[in-house]
CSV table of C-alpha atoms in Angstrom, one decimal:
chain,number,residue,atom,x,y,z
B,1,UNK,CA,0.0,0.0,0.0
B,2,UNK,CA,1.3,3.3,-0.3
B,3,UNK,CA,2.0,5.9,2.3
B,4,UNK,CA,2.6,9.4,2.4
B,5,UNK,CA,4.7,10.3,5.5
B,6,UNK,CA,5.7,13.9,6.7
B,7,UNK,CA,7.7,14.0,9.7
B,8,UNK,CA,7.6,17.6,11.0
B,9,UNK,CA,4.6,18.4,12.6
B,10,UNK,CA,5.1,22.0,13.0
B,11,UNK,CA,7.7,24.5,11.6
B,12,UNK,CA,8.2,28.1,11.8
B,13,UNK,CA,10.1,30.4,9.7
B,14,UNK,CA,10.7,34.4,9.8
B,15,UNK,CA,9.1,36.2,7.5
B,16,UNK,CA,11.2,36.7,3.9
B,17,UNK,CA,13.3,33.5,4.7
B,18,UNK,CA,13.3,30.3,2.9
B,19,UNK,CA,11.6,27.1,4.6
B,20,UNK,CA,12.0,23.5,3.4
B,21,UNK,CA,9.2,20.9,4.0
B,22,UNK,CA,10.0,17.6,4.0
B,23,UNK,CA,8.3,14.1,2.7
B,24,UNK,CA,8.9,11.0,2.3
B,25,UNK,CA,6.4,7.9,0.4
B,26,UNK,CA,6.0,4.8,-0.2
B,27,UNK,CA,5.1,2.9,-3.3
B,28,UNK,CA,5.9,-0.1,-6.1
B,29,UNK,CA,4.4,1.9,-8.8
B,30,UNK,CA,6.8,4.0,-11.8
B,31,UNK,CA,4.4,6.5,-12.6
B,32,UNK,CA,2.7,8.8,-10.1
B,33,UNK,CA,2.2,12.5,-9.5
B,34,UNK,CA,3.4,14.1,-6.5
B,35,UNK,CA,1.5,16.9,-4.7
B,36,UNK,CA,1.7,19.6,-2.3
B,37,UNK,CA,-1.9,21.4,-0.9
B,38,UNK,CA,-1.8,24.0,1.1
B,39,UNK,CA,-4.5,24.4,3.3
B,40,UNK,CA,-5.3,28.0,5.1
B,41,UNK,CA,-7.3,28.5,8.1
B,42,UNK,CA,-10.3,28.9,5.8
B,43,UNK,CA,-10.0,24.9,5.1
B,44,UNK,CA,-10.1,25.8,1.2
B,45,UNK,CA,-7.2,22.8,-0.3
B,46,UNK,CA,-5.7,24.7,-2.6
B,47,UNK,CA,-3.1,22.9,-4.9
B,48,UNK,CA,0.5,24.7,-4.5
B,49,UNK,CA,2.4,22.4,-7.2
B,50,UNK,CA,2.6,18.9,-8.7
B,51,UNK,CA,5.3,16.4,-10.2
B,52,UNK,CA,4.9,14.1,-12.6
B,53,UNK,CA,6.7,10.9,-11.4
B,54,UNK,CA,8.2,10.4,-15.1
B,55,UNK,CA,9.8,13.8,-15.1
B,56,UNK,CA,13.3,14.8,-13.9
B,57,UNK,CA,13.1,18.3,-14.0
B,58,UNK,CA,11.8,19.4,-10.0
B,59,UNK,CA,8.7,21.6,-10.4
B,60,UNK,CA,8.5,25.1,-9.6
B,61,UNK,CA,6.0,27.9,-9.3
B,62,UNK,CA,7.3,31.4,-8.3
B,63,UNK,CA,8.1,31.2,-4.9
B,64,UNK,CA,7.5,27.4,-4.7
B,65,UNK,CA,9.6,24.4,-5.6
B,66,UNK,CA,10.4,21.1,-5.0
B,67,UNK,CA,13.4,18.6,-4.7
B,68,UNK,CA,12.2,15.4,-6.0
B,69,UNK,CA,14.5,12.3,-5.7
B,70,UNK,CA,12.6,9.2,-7.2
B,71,UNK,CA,15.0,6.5,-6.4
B,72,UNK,CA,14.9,7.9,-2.1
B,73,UNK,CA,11.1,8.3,-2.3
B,74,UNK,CA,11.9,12.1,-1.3
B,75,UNK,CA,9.9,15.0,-2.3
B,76,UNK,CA,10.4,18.2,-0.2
B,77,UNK,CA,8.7,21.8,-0.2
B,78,UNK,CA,11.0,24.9,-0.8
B,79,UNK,CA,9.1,28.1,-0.1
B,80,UNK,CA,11.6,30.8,-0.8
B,81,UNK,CA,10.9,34.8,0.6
B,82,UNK,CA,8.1,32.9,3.4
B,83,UNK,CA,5.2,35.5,3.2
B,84,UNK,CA,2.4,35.6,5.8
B,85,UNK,CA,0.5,34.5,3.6
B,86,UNK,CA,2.1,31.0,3.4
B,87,UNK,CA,1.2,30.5,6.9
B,88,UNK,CA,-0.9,27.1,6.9
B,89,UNK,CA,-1.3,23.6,7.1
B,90,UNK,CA,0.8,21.8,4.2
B,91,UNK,CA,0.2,18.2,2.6
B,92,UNK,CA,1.9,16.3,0.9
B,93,UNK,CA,0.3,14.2,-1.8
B,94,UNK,CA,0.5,11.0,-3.7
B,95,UNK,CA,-1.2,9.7,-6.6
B,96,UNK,CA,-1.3,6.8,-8.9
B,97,UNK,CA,-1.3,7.3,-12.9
B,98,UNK,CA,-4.9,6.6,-13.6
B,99,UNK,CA,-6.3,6.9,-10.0
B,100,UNK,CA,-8.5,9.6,-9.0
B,101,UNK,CA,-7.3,8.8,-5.0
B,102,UNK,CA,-5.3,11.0,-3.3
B,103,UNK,CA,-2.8,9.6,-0.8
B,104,UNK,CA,-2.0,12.4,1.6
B,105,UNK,CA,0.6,12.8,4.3
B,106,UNK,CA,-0.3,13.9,7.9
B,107,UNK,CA,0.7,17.1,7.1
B,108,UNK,CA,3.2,20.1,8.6
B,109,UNK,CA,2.0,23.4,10.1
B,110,UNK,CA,4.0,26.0,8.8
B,111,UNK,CA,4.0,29.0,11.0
B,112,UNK,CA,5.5,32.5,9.9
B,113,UNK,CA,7.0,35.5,11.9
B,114,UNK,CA,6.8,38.6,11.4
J,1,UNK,CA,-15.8,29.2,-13.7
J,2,UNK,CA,-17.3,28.7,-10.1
J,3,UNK,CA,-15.5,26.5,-8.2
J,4,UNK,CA,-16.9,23.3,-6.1
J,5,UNK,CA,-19.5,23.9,-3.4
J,6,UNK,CA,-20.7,22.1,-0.8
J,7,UNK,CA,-23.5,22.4,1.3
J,8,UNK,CA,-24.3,22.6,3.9
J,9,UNK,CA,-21.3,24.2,5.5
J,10,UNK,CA,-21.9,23.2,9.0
J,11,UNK,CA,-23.9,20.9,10.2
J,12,UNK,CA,-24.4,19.7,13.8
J,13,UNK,CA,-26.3,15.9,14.6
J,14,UNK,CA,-26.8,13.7,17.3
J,15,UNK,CA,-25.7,9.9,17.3
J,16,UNK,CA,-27.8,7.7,15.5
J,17,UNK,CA,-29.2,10.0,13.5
J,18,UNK,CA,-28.3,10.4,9.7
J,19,UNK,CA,-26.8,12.9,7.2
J,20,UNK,CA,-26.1,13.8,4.0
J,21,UNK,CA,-23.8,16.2,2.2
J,22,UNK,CA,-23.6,17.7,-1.2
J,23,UNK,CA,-21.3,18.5,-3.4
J,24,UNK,CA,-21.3,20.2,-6.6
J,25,UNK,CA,-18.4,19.8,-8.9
J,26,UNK,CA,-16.8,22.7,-11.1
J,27,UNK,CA,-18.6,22.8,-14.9
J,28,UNK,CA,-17.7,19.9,-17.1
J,29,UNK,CA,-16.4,17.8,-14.2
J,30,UNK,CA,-17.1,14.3,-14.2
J,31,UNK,CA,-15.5,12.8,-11.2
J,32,UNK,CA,-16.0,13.4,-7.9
J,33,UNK,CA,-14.2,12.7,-5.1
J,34,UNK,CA,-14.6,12.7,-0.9
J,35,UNK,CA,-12.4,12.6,1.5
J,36,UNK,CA,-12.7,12.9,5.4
J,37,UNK,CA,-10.2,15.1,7.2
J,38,UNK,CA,-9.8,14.7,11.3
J,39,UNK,CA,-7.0,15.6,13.6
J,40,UNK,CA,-6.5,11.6,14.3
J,41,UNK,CA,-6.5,10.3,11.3
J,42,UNK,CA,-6.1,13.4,9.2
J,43,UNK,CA,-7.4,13.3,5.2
J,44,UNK,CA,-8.6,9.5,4.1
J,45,UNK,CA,-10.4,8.7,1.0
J,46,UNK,CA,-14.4,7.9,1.2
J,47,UNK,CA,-14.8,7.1,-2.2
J,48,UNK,CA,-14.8,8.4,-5.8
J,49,UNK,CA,-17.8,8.7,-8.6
J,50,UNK,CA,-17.7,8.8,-11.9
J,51,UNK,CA,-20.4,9.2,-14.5
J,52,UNK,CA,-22.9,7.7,-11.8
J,53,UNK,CA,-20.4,5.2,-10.9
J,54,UNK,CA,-18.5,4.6,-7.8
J,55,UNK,CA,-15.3,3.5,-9.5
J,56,UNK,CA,-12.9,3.6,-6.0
J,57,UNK,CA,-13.9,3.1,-2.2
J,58,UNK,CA,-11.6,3.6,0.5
J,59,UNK,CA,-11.8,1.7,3.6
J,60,UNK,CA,-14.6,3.0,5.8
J,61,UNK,CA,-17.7,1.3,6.8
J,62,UNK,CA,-20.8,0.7,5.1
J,63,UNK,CA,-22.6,3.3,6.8
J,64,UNK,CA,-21.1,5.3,4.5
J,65,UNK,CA,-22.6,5.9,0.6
J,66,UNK,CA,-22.6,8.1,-1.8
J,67,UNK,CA,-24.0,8.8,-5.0
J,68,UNK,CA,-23.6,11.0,-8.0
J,69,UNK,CA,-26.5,12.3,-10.1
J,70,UNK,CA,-26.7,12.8,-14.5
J,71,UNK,CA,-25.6,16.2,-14.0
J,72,UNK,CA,-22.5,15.0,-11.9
J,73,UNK,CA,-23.9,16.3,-8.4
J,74,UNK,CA,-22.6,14.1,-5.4
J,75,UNK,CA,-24.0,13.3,-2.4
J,76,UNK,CA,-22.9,11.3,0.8
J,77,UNK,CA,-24.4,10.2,3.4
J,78,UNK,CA,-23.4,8.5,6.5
J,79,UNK,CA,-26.6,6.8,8.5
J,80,UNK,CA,-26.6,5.8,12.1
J,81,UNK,CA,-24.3,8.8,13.3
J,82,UNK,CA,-21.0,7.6,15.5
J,83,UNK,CA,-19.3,10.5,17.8
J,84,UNK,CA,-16.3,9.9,15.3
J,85,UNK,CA,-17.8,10.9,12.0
J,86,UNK,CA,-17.0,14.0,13.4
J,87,UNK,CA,-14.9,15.8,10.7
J,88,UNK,CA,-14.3,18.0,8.0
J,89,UNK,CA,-15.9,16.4,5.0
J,90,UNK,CA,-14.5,17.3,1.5
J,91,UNK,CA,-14.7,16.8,-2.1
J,92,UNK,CA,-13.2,17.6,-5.1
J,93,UNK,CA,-13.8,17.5,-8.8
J,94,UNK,CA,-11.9,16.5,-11.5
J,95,UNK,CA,-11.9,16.6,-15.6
J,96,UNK,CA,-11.0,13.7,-17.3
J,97,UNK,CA,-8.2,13.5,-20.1
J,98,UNK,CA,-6.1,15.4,-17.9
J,99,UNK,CA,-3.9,14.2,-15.0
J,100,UNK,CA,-6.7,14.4,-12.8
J,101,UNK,CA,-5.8,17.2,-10.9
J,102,UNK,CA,-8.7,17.9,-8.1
J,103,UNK,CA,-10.0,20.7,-7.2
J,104,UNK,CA,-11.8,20.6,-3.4
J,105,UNK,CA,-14.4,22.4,-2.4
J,106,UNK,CA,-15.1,24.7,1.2
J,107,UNK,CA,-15.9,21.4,2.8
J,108,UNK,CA,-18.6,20.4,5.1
J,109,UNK,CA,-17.9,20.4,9.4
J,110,UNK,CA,-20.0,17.8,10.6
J,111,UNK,CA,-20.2,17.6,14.3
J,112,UNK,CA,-22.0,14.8,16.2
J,113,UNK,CA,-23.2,15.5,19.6
């Protein structure tokens, strides 16, 4: 079965500093996407950025980007120049090629100071 | 392009009683998704419908169903109301043809008393 496993709980970063989020997974299967939701106090998911398994190149949108390592099953969160904004609850997401269920991790509250 | 509601918003039930949510996918969205979101056991998958299908179910009990209408409208219900259905319940829509990225909605709090 596959898992999704984020091991910080809770992290805090000053405001206009870079903050990494870090998760591991589980799975037998070659294709996949990767996701990362952030998740506000409003409860709205909102999709931050994806990665397709079959792709090398780690994704990145503006401020966001992530460090994917197929063969360790690692796929970690940069947010660069933390806004207030960005403070929320972060998951981290798996998905089969052809499946329509999302695999998410426990997630990490991600806390920014002013 | 309005985004995925679901309604109600809140809701608060006793135990033993039942409920259902609805769900109402973004225009030209097929699939759709629910997922229950708790501070134990954070976000699990209920189930998924497709074109009036439930094409994947997650591992919850059968007091749980759903069911999607023509117009792909979902709804859930859970009967015979346990204090641990309380949670955040949400869906999310998808279009097929692409990689099935899903878009949730506001969700629905449920609490049972």
């Amino acid at each position: 079965a596959q898992t999704v496993t984020q091991s910080q709980p809770e992290m805090s970063v000053q405001e206009a500093e870079t903050v990494t989020l870090s998760c591991t997974y589980d799975t037998s299967e070659s294709d996949y996407y990767l996701f990362w939701y952030k998740q506000p106090p409003s409860r709205q998911m909102i999709l931050v950025i994806r990665q397709e398994a079959y792709k090398q190149q780690n994704a990145t949108e503006n401020r966001f980007s992530v460090n994917f390592q197929k063969a360790a099953k690692s796929f970690s969160l940069k947010i660069s120049d933390s806004q207030l904004g960005d403070a929320a609850m972060y998951f981290c997401a798996y998905m089969a090629l052809g499946d329509d269920k999302i695999i998410f991790g426990k997630g990490t509250r991600l806390h920014i100071l002013p | 392009k309005a985004g995925v509601t679901q309604t109600p918003r809140y809701l608060i039930k006793t135990r033993g009683q039942q409920v259902t949510l609805s769900c109402s996918p973004i225009s030209g969205h097929r699939s759709v998704s629910w997922y229950q979101q708790t501070p134990g056991q954070g976000l699990q998958f209920l189930f998924e419908y497709f074109s009036e299908t439930q094409r994947n179910k997650g591992n919850f009990p059968g007091r749980f169903s759903g069911r999607q209408f023509s117009n792909s409208r979902s709804e859930m219900n859970v009967s015979t109301l346990e204090l641990g259905d309380s949670a955040l319940y949400l869906c999310a829509s998808s279009q097929p043809g692409l990689i099935n990225e899903q878009f949730f909605g506001p969700g629905t709090r449920l609490t049972v008393l």
